[in-house]
């Protein structure tokens, strides 16, 4: 249908878009190994010293530790609430079902600044002190929907006769959950958890409003960049942040793409 | 357990409380679903919805300019202040940049999505879709920062331009830089719905158009483009709304004249410690989005999300 010239132009366009998407990340990765502490291009030589310098910086370690704890706890909360929500909404039809699923989508549909500011007002109003837990609550609001989406997609693809067969064979609801439901949704749960962690791990817009005085890794980077401090360390951490968020996403992608159900 | 246990032993004490509970919940799926859904819904109402209400209430309060303490009395002062300088100009700039970013993303994404659907083979299409979505999962802060390195006067952009014999381009810390960076960051959100809408255009439509004597361009304009409008509209919701609320990109790649709505909210709370004004100002993007969503709904955006 397309002429030859159109095809060539579209190939060129797609190539340019691909380069546009990935060159900035490639450049960022190279800067992490910049031998000079002046951030100009091209970099004069390669070194790995900034990684060890970052690793030995107590401020960076504290931030790393806080980010890991906040990510794991938010993921835990999201797993419980997100899968409960998916179970409740997957089969039953009742009044208000659509508004409930809308409720869970709201935190990713609204601009992050509104979620962040709203939670900030809420915590101040209740007299909560900002802590690890306020960060966890903030992250959990948008992590729940990730787990919810993964689990509900899996439940919708699973035939209801599995659960009926289990009941027919005399299993209690708890046995059915343990031996039928859980194996069916296991990989969806793991994928949801990985994605939720990846989202929490590098979130900054909401975190800024719910963190108080302590820094997660992205908050620490944001502060360093704005003040123009420790830029070589920033580059090294930036590469670590990229890699740590891509690994869970790649794993999650493998877990959810089952070849049996694959349709072009 | 014999297979007829559930039917034959109805009412018998065998199995105890656990079994009767599970039998009960099996008979009443609605009640079971209610039990499961109540915990997450309660959590969301008690925290998220309550927080949004707190934001709304707070926007009607004021702060004492000397002590910085909240004054819990109702007033519209914050909303009146939005009409004063420099805020109308900031709102105008934000909407302008959000629109420019949205249109640029559409122009970039349409041919790309078309390539994915009609030209690329199955494997290349999958690989490129993954390559397009993956950057969304890379820290948004890091992606903005990478452009700060690239756009620096002695960064990669000018190195490249000078290498081609072109003059340097100093757009670091300007509104042009914000436009470029927002386009880069939100672009994947535009590609996905446009791709989905183009994928649904049946090949027979294109054949029919050609049979009726339409040229390639006419087919594009009269058949493909109208069918892609819902996808473009759906993508624009993301690109527009995300730009409205952002404060990271203006603070990292913007200049002195690059304050956006997000910047005002961020600085009202962080620097001026005026939470009520920040709350009132946060209603501005909400209001703009309400209007925007109403328009996009008419274009069929919600069927393509």
Coordinates of C-alpha atoms in Angstrom, one line a residue:
Chain A
X1 CA 0.0 0.0 0.0
X2 CA 2.8 2.4 0.9
X3 CA 5.1 3.6 -1.8
X4 CA 8.8 2.8 -1.5
X5 CA 9.7 6.3 -0.6
X6 CA 7.2 6.3 2.2
X7 CA 8.6 3.1 3.5
X8 CA 12.1 4.4 3.5
X9 CA 11.0 7.6 5.2
X10 CA 9.1 5.7 7.9
X11 CA 12.2 3.4 8.6
X12 CA 14.3 6.6 9.0
X13 CA 11.7 8.1 11.3
X14 CA 11.6 5.0 13.5
X15 CA 15.4 4.9 13.7
X16 CA 15.5 8.5 14.7
X17 CA 12.9 8.0 17.4
X18 CA 14.7 5.0 18.8
X19 CA 17.9 7.1 19.0
X20 CA 16.0 10.0 20.6
X21 CA 14.7 7.6 23.3
X22 CA 18.0 5.8 24.1
X23 CA 20.9 8.2 23.4
X24 CA 20.3 10.3 26.5
X25 CA 20.4 7.2 28.7
X26 CA 23.5 5.9 26.9
X27 CA 25.2 9.3 27.5
X28 CA 24.1 9.2 31.1
X29 CA 25.7 5.8 31.5
X30 CA 29.0 6.9 30.0
X31 CA 29.1 10.0 32.3
X32 CA 29.0 7.6 35.3
X33 CA 32.5 6.5 34.3
X34 CA 33.8 10.1 33.6
X35 CA 37.4 10.3 34.8
X36 CA 37.1 14.1 35.1
X37 CA 34.9 15.9 37.6
X38 CA 34.0 18.5 35.0
X39 CA 30.8 17.5 33.2
X40 CA 31.7 18.2 29.6
X41 CA 31.4 16.1 26.5
X42 CA 33.2 14.0 25.3
X43 CA 34.5 12.7 28.6
X44 CA 38.3 12.6 28.7
X45 CA 38.7 9.1 30.2
X46 CA 37.1 6.3 32.1
X47 CA 37.2 5.5 35.8
X48 CA 35.1 3.5 38.3
X49 CA 36.1 5.4 41.3
X50 CA 32.9 7.4 41.6
X51 CA 31.0 4.2 42.4
X52 CA 33.2 3.3 45.3
X53 CA 33.1 7.0 46.4
X54 CA 29.3 6.9 46.3
X55 CA 29.2 3.6 48.1
X56 CA 31.4 5.0 50.9
X57 CA 29.4 8.2 51.4
X58 CA 27.3 7.8 54.6
X59 CA 24.7 10.2 53.2
X60 CA 24.3 8.1 50.1
X61 CA 24.1 4.9 52.2
X62 CA 21.4 6.3 54.4
X63 CA 19.4 7.4 51.4
X64 CA 19.9 4.0 49.7
X65 CA 18.8 2.2 52.8
X66 CA 15.7 4.4 53.2
X67 CA 14.8 3.9 49.5
X68 CA 15.0 0.1 49.9
X69 CA 13.0 0.0 53.1
X70 CA 10.3 2.3 51.7
X71 CA 10.2 0.3 48.4
X72 CA 9.8 -3.0 50.2
X73 CA 7.2 -1.9 52.7
X74 CA 5.1 0.0 50.0
X75 CA 5.3 -3.1 47.9
X76 CA 4.1 -5.3 50.8
X77 CA 1.1 -3.0 51.4
X78 CA 0.4 -2.9 47.7
X79 CA 0.4 -6.7 47.5
X80 CA -2.1 -7.1 50.2
X81 CA -4.5 -4.3 49.2
X82 CA -4.0 -4.7 45.4
X83 CA -4.7 -8.4 45.4
X84 CA -7.7 -8.1 47.7
X85 CA -9.1 -5.4 45.4
X86 CA -8.5 -7.7 42.4
X87 CA -10.3 -10.6 44.0
X88 CA -13.2 -8.5 45.0
X89 CA -13.7 -6.9 41.6
X90 CA -12.8 -9.8 39.3
X91 CA -16.0 -11.7 39.2
X92 CA -18.7 -10.2 41.3
X93 CA -21.0 -7.6 39.7
X94 CA -22.4 -5.0 42.1
X95 CA -23.4 -1.4 42.2
X96 CA -20.5 1.0 42.3
X97 CA -18.0 -1.4 40.9
X98 CA -16.8 1.1 38.3
X99 CA -16.4 3.9 40.9
X100 CA -14.3 1.6 43.1
X101 CA -11.9 0.7 40.3
X102 CA -11.8 4.4 39.5
X103 CA -10.8 5.0 43.1
X104 CA -7.7 2.8 42.8
X105 CA -6.7 4.4 39.4
X106 CA -7.0 7.9 40.8
X107 CA -3.5 8.2 42.3
X108 CA -1.9 7.6 38.9
X109 CA -4.5 9.6 37.0
X110 CA -4.0 12.7 39.0
X111 CA -0.8 14.7 38.7
X112 CA 1.7 13.5 41.3
X113 CA 1.9 17.0 42.8
X114 CA -1.7 16.8 43.8
X115 CA -1.4 13.4 45.5
X116 CA 1.8 14.6 47.2
X117 CA 0.3 17.9 48.4
X118 CA -2.9 16.3 49.5
X119 CA -1.1 13.7 51.6
X120 CA 1.1 16.5 53.0
X121 CA -1.9 18.5 54.1
X122 CA -3.5 15.4 55.5
X123 CA -0.4 14.4 57.6
X124 CA 0.0 18.0 58.9
X125 CA -3.6 18.2 59.8
X126 CA -3.5 15.0 61.7
X127 CA -0.3 16.0 63.4
X128 CA 1.6 13.0 61.9
X129 CA 5.4 13.4 62.0
X130 CA 7.0 12.8 58.6
X131 CA 8.9 9.5 58.7
X132 CA 9.5 6.3 56.8
X133 CA 5.8 5.5 57.3
X134 CA 4.5 8.6 55.6
X135 CA 6.8 7.8 52.6
X136 CA 5.4 4.3 52.6
X137 CA 1.8 5.5 52.6
X138 CA 2.5 7.9 49.8
X139 CA 4.1 5.2 47.6
X140 CA 1.5 2.6 48.5
X141 CA -1.3 4.8 47.0
X142 CA 0.1 4.5 43.5
X143 CA 1.6 1.0 43.9
X144 CA -1.7 -0.7 44.8
X145 CA -3.0 -0.1 41.2
X146 CA 0.0 -1.8 39.7
X147 CA -0.6 -5.0 41.7
X148 CA -4.3 -4.7 41.2
X149 CA -3.9 -4.5 37.4
X150 CA -1.6 -7.5 37.2
X151 CA -3.7 -9.8 39.4
X152 CA -7.1 -8.8 37.9
X153 CA -5.7 -9.4 34.4
X154 CA -4.6 -12.9 35.5
X155 CA -7.9 -13.7 37.2
X156 CA -9.9 -12.6 34.2
X157 CA -7.9 -15.0 32.0
X158 CA -8.4 -17.9 34.4
X159 CA -11.5 -20.0 33.9
X160 CA -13.9 -20.0 36.9
X161 CA -14.3 -23.8 36.5
X162 CA -11.0 -24.3 38.3
X163 CA -12.4 -22.8 41.5
X164 CA -15.7 -24.7 41.0
X165 CA -13.9 -28.0 40.5
X166 CA -11.9 -27.4 43.7
X167 CA -15.1 -26.8 45.6
X168 CA -16.8 -29.8 44.0
X169 CA -13.9 -31.9 45.2
X170 CA -14.6 -30.8 48.8
X171 CA -11.9 -28.1 49.3
X172 CA -12.7 -25.3 51.7
X173 CA -12.3 -21.8 50.5
X174 CA -8.9 -21.7 52.2
X175 CA -7.7 -24.9 50.6
X176 CA -8.9 -23.6 47.2
X177 CA -6.9 -20.4 47.8
X178 CA -3.8 -22.2 48.9
X179 CA -3.8 -24.9 46.2
X180 CA -5.6 -23.3 43.2
X181 CA -5.8 -19.6 43.4
X182 CA -2.3 -18.9 44.7
X183 CA -0.5 -21.0 42.1
X184 CA -2.6 -19.4 39.3
X185 CA -1.8 -15.9 40.4
X186 CA 1.7 -16.5 41.7
X187 CA 3.6 -15.0 38.8
X188 CA 1.2 -12.1 38.4
X189 CA 1.8 -11.3 42.1
X190 CA 5.6 -11.4 41.7
X191 CA 5.4 -9.3 38.5
X192 CA 3.1 -6.8 40.3
X193 CA 5.5 -6.7 43.2
X194 CA 8.5 -6.1 41.0
X195 CA 6.8 -3.3 39.1
X196 CA 5.5 -1.7 42.3
X197 CA 9.0 -1.8 43.7
X198 CA 10.5 -0.3 40.5
X199 CA 7.9 2.5 40.7
X200 CA 8.6 3.3 44.4
X201 CA 12.3 3.0 44.0
X202 CA 12.7 6.1 41.8
X203 CA 9.6 8.1 42.7
X204 CA 10.3 11.7 43.6
X205 CA 7.2 13.9 43.0
X206 CA 5.1 12.5 45.8
X207 CA 8.1 11.5 48.0
X208 CA 9.2 15.2 48.2
X209 CA 5.9 16.1 50.0
X210 CA 5.8 13.1 52.3
X211 CA 9.5 12.7 53.4
X212 CA 10.2 15.4 55.9
X213 CA 13.9 15.8 56.6
X214 CA 15.2 12.5 55.5
X215 CA 16.2 11.7 51.9
X216 CA 15.4 8.8 49.7
X217 CA 18.0 8.2 46.9
X218 CA 16.0 10.3 44.3
X219 CA 15.5 13.1 46.8
X220 CA 19.2 13.1 47.6
X221 CA 20.1 13.2 43.9
X222 CA 17.6 16.1 43.3
X223 CA 19.2 18.1 46.1
X224 CA 22.7 17.4 44.8
X225 CA 21.7 18.4 41.2
X226 CA 20.0 21.6 42.3
X227 CA 23.0 22.7 44.3
X228 CA 25.5 21.5 41.7
X229 CA 27.2 19.4 44.4
X230 CA 28.9 16.0 44.0
X231 CA 27.9 15.7 40.4
X232 CA 30.4 12.8 39.7
X233 CA 28.7 10.9 42.5
X234 CA 25.3 11.8 41.1
X235 CA 26.2 10.4 37.7
X236 CA 27.3 7.1 39.3
X237 CA 24.2 6.8 41.4
X238 CA 22.0 7.7 38.4
X239 CA 23.4 4.7 36.5
X240 CA 22.8 2.4 39.5
X241 CA 19.2 3.8 39.8
X242 CA 18.6 3.1 36.0
X243 CA 19.9 -0.5 36.3
X244 CA 18.1 -1.3 39.6
X245 CA 14.8 -0.1 38.1
X246 CA 15.2 -1.9 34.8
X247 CA 16.0 -5.3 36.2
X248 CA 12.7 -5.8 38.1
X249 CA 10.8 -4.5 35.0
X250 CA 12.6 -7.0 32.7
X251 CA 11.9 -9.8 35.1
X252 CA 8.2 -8.8 35.5
X253 CA 7.9 -8.7 31.7
X254 CA 9.2 -12.3 31.4
X255 CA 6.8 -13.5 34.2
X256 CA 3.7 -12.0 32.6
X257 CA 4.3 -12.9 29.0
X258 CA 3.3 -16.6 29.0
X259 CA 3.8 -18.1 25.6
X260 CA 0.6 -20.2 25.8
X261 CA -1.6 -17.1 25.9
X262 CA 0.5 -15.1 23.5
X263 CA -1.4 -13.5 20.6
X264 CA 0.6 -11.4 18.1
Chain B
X1 CA -13.1 -36.2 51.1
X2 CA -15.8 -37.8 48.9
X3 CA -16.9 -35.7 46.0
X4 CA -20.5 -35.5 47.2
X5 CA -19.5 -34.1 50.6
X6 CA -20.7 -30.6 50.0
X7 CA -24.2 -31.8 48.9
X8 CA -24.8 -34.8 51.3
X9 CA -23.5 -33.3 54.5
X10 CA -25.4 -30.0 54.4
X11 CA -26.2 -28.8 57.9
X12 CA -24.0 -31.5 59.5
X13 CA -21.4 -30.3 62.0
X14 CA -18.6 -32.1 60.1
X15 CA -15.8 -29.8 59.0
X16 CA -16.5 -27.2 61.7
X17 CA -16.5 -23.5 61.4
X18 CA -13.9 -23.2 58.7
X19 CA -16.0 -25.3 56.3
X20 CA -19.3 -23.6 57.1
X21 CA -17.5 -20.2 56.5
X22 CA -16.2 -21.3 53.1
X23 CA -19.6 -22.8 52.2
X24 CA -21.3 -19.6 53.2
X25 CA -18.9 -17.5 51.1
X26 CA -19.3 -19.8 48.1
X27 CA -23.1 -19.4 48.2
X28 CA -22.9 -15.7 48.5
X29 CA -20.2 -14.5 46.0
X30 CA -21.4 -10.9 46.4
X31 CA -20.9 -10.9 50.1
X32 CA -17.5 -12.6 49.7
X33 CA -16.5 -9.9 47.2
X34 CA -17.6 -7.3 49.6
X35 CA -15.5 -8.8 52.3
X36 CA -12.4 -8.7 50.1
X37 CA -13.0 -5.3 48.6
X38 CA -13.8 -3.6 51.9
X39 CA -10.2 -3.5 53.2
X40 CA -8.6 -1.7 50.2
X41 CA -11.6 0.6 49.8
X42 CA -11.6 1.5 53.5
X43 CA -7.8 2.2 53.3
X44 CA -8.3 4.4 50.2
X45 CA -11.2 6.3 51.7
X46 CA -9.4 6.8 55.0
X47 CA -6.1 8.0 53.5
X48 CA -6.3 9.0 49.9
X49 CA -9.8 10.5 49.6
X50 CA -9.5 12.0 53.1
X51 CA -6.2 13.6 51.9
X52 CA -7.9 15.1 48.9
X53 CA -10.6 16.5 51.1
X54 CA -7.9 17.9 53.4
X55 CA -6.4 19.6 50.4
X56 CA -9.7 21.1 49.5
X57 CA -10.3 22.4 53.0
X58 CA -6.8 23.7 53.4
X59 CA -7.2 25.8 50.3
X60 CA -9.8 27.9 52.1
X61 CA -7.5 28.6 55.1
X62 CA -4.7 31.1 55.3
X63 CA -1.4 31.4 57.1
X64 CA -0.4 34.1 59.5
X65 CA 2.4 36.0 57.7
X66 CA 4.4 36.6 60.9
X67 CA 4.2 33.3 62.7
X68 CA 3.6 31.0 59.7
X69 CA 0.8 29.3 61.6
X70 CA -2.3 28.1 59.9
X71 CA -5.4 30.2 60.5
X72 CA -8.5 27.9 60.5
X73 CA -11.0 30.4 59.2
X74 CA -12.8 30.2 55.8
X75 CA -11.8 32.7 53.2
X76 CA -11.4 33.0 49.5
X77 CA -8.2 35.0 49.8
X78 CA -6.0 32.3 48.3
X79 CA -8.2 32.0 45.2
X80 CA -8.3 35.8 44.8
X81 CA -4.5 35.9 45.0
X82 CA -4.3 33.5 42.0
X83 CA -5.6 36.3 39.8
X84 CA -2.7 38.6 40.9
X85 CA 0.6 38.9 39.1
X86 CA 2.6 36.8 38.3
X87 CA 0.2 33.9 38.5
X88 CA -1.9 34.4 35.3
X89 CA 1.2 34.6 33.2
X90 CA 2.5 31.4 34.8
X91 CA -0.7 29.6 34.2
X92 CA -0.7 30.8 30.6
X93 CA 2.9 29.7 30.1
X94 CA 2.1 26.3 31.5
X95 CA -0.9 25.7 29.3
X96 CA 1.1 26.9 26.3
X97 CA 4.0 24.6 27.0
X98 CA 1.7 21.7 27.8
X99 CA -0.1 22.2 24.4
X100 CA 3.2 22.5 22.5
X101 CA 4.5 19.3 24.1
X102 CA 1.2 17.5 23.3
X103 CA 1.3 18.6 19.7
X104 CA 5.0 17.7 19.3
X105 CA 4.4 14.3 20.8
X106 CA 1.5 13.7 18.4
X107 CA 3.6 14.6 15.4
X108 CA 6.5 12.4 16.6
X109 CA 4.3 9.5 17.6
X110 CA 1.9 9.1 14.7
X111 CA 4.4 8.1 12.0
X112 CA 6.3 6.0 14.5
X113 CA 3.1 4.1 15.5
X114 CA 2.2 3.8 11.9
X115 CA 5.6 2.2 11.2
X116 CA 5.1 -0.2 14.1
X117 CA 1.7 -1.3 12.9
X118 CA 2.1 -1.4 9.1
X119 CA 5.8 -1.7 8.2
X120 CA 7.7 -3.4 11.1
X121 CA 7.7 -7.2 11.2
X122 CA 6.3 -9.0 14.3
X123 CA 9.7 -9.3 16.1
X124 CA 10.9 -5.8 15.4
X125 CA 7.5 -4.4 16.5
X126 CA 7.7 -6.2 19.8
X127 CA 11.3 -5.2 20.4
X128 CA 10.5 -1.5 19.5
X129 CA 7.4 -1.5 21.8
X130 CA 9.5 -2.7 24.7
X131 CA 12.2 -0.2 23.8
X132 CA 9.6 2.6 23.8
X133 CA 8.0 1.7 27.1
X134 CA 11.1 0.8 29.0
X135 CA 12.4 4.4 29.5
X136 CA 9.1 5.1 31.4
X137 CA 10.4 2.8 34.1
X138 CA 13.8 4.6 34.3
X139 CA 13.9 7.2 37.0
X140 CA 12.1 10.3 35.7
X141 CA 14.6 12.5 37.6
X142 CA 17.6 10.7 35.9
X143 CA 16.0 11.2 32.5
X144 CA 15.6 14.9 33.1
X145 CA 19.1 15.2 34.5
X146 CA 20.6 13.4 31.4
X147 CA 19.2 16.3 29.3
X148 CA 20.8 18.8 31.6
X149 CA 24.2 17.2 30.8
X150 CA 23.4 17.0 27.0
X151 CA 22.2 20.6 26.7
X152 CA 25.1 22.2 28.6
X153 CA 27.1 24.6 26.5
X154 CA 30.0 22.1 26.5
X155 CA 27.7 19.1 26.4
X156 CA 27.0 16.4 23.8
X157 CA 24.5 18.5 21.7
X158 CA 27.0 21.2 20.9
X159 CA 29.8 18.7 20.4
X160 CA 27.6 17.0 17.8
X161 CA 26.5 20.2 16.1
X162 CA 30.0 21.6 15.9
X163 CA 31.2 18.2 14.6
X164 CA 28.8 18.7 11.7
X165 CA 30.1 22.2 11.2
X166 CA 26.9 23.8 12.6
X167 CA 26.9 26.6 15.1
X168 CA 26.3 25.9 18.8
X169 CA 22.8 25.9 20.2
X170 CA 22.5 27.3 23.7
X171 CA 19.1 26.3 24.9
X172 CA 20.0 25.1 28.3
X173 CA 17.9 26.7 31.1
X174 CA 15.3 28.0 28.7
X175 CA 11.7 27.3 27.9
X176 CA 12.9 25.5 24.7
X177 CA 14.8 23.1 26.9
X178 CA 11.6 22.4 29.0
X179 CA 9.7 21.8 25.8
X180 CA 12.3 19.3 24.5
X181 CA 12.6 17.5 27.9
X182 CA 8.9 17.2 28.5
X183 CA 8.5 15.9 24.9
X184 CA 11.2 13.3 25.6
X185 CA 9.7 12.2 28.9
X186 CA 6.1 11.9 28.0
X187 CA 6.5 10.6 24.4
X188 CA 5.9 6.9 25.3
X189 CA 2.5 7.8 26.8
X190 CA 1.5 9.1 23.4
X191 CA 2.8 6.2 21.4
X192 CA 0.9 3.4 23.2
X193 CA -2.7 4.7 22.6
X194 CA -1.9 5.8 19.1
X195 CA -0.4 2.4 18.3
X196 CA -3.5 0.7 19.8
X197 CA -5.9 2.8 17.7
X198 CA -4.0 2.3 14.5
X199 CA -3.7 -1.4 15.1
X200 CA -7.5 -1.6 15.1
X201 CA -7.9 -0.1 11.7
X202 CA -8.8 -3.1 9.4
X203 CA -6.7 -3.6 6.4
X204 CA -9.8 -3.9 4.3
X205 CA -10.6 -0.2 4.9
X206 CA -7.3 0.8 3.3
X207 CA -8.0 -1.6 0.4
X208 CA -11.5 -0.2 0.0
X209 CA -10.1 3.3 0.0
X210 CA -7.6 2.4 -2.7
X211 CA -10.2 0.6 -4.8
X212 CA -12.3 3.7 -4.8
X213 CA -9.4 5.6 -6.3
X214 CA -8.0 7.4 -3.3
X215 CA -4.2 8.1 -3.3
X216 CA -2.1 7.2 -0.3
X217 CA -2.3 10.7 1.1
X218 CA -6.1 10.8 0.7
X219 CA -6.5 7.5 2.5
X220 CA -4.3 8.8 5.3
X221 CA -6.3 12.0 5.6
X222 CA -9.8 10.6 5.1
X223 CA -9.6 7.1 6.6
X224 CA -6.6 6.5 8.9
X225 CA -6.3 9.9 10.6
X226 CA -10.0 10.1 11.7
X227 CA -9.7 6.6 13.1
X228 CA -6.6 7.5 15.0
X229 CA -8.2 10.6 16.7
X230 CA -9.4 8.7 19.8
X231 CA -5.8 7.4 20.3
X232 CA -4.3 10.8 19.9
X233 CA -6.8 12.2 22.3
X234 CA -6.1 9.5 24.9
X235 CA -2.4 10.1 24.6
X236 CA -2.8 13.8 24.9
X237 CA -4.5 13.4 28.3
X238 CA -1.2 12.1 29.7
X239 CA 1.2 14.5 27.9
X240 CA -1.0 17.5 28.9
X241 CA -1.9 16.5 32.5
X242 CA 1.7 15.4 33.4
X243 CA 3.1 18.7 32.1
X244 CA 0.6 20.7 34.1
X245 CA 1.7 19.2 37.4
X246 CA 5.4 19.0 37.0
X247 CA 8.0 20.9 39.0
X248 CA 11.2 18.8 38.5
X249 CA 11.9 19.7 34.8
X250 CA 11.5 23.4 35.3
X251 CA 13.8 23.4 38.3
X252 CA 16.5 21.3 36.5
X253 CA 16.4 22.5 32.9
X254 CA 14.3 25.6 33.0
X255 CA 15.5 29.2 33.4
X256 CA 14.5 32.2 35.5
X257 CA 11.4 32.7 33.3
X258 CA 10.4 29.0 33.4
X259 CA 8.1 28.9 36.4
X260 CA 5.2 26.5 35.8
X261 CA 2.1 25.8 37.9
X262 CA 4.0 22.9 39.5
X263 CA 6.8 25.3 40.4
X264 CA 4.4 27.7 42.2
X265 CA 2.9 24.8 44.2
X266 CA 6.3 23.4 45.0
X267 CA 7.7 26.7 46.1
X268 CA 4.6 27.9 48.0
X269 CA 5.0 24.9 50.3
X270 CA 8.8 24.3 50.3
X271 CA 10.1 27.9 50.4
X272 CA 7.2 30.1 51.5
X273 CA 5.7 27.5 53.9
X274 CA 2.3 28.7 52.7
X275 CA 0.4 25.3 52.5
X276 CA -3.0 26.9 52.0
X277 CA -1.9 28.9 49.0
X278 CA -0.2 25.8 47.6
X279 CA -3.4 23.9 48.0
X280 CA -5.5 26.6 46.3
X281 CA -3.0 26.7 43.4
X282 CA -3.2 22.9 43.0
X283 CA -6.9 23.4 42.2
X284 CA -5.8 25.2 39.0
X285 CA -4.4 22.1 37.2
X286 CA -7.4 20.2 38.5
X287 CA -9.8 22.7 37.0
X288 CA -7.9 22.8 33.7
X289 CA -7.9 19.0 33.5
X290 CA -11.6 18.8 34.2
X291 CA -12.2 21.0 31.2
X292 CA -9.6 19.1 29.1
X293 CA -11.1 15.7 30.0
X294 CA -14.5 16.8 29.0
X295 CA -13.3 17.8 25.6
X296 CA -11.3 14.6 25.1
X297 CA -14.2 12.5 26.2
X298 CA -16.1 14.0 23.2
X299 CA -13.3 12.9 20.9
X300 CA -13.6 9.3 22.2
X301 CA -10.5 9.3 24.2
X302 CA -11.9 7.1 27.0
X303 CA -12.6 4.2 24.6
X304 CA -8.9 4.1 23.7
X305 CA -7.3 4.2 27.1

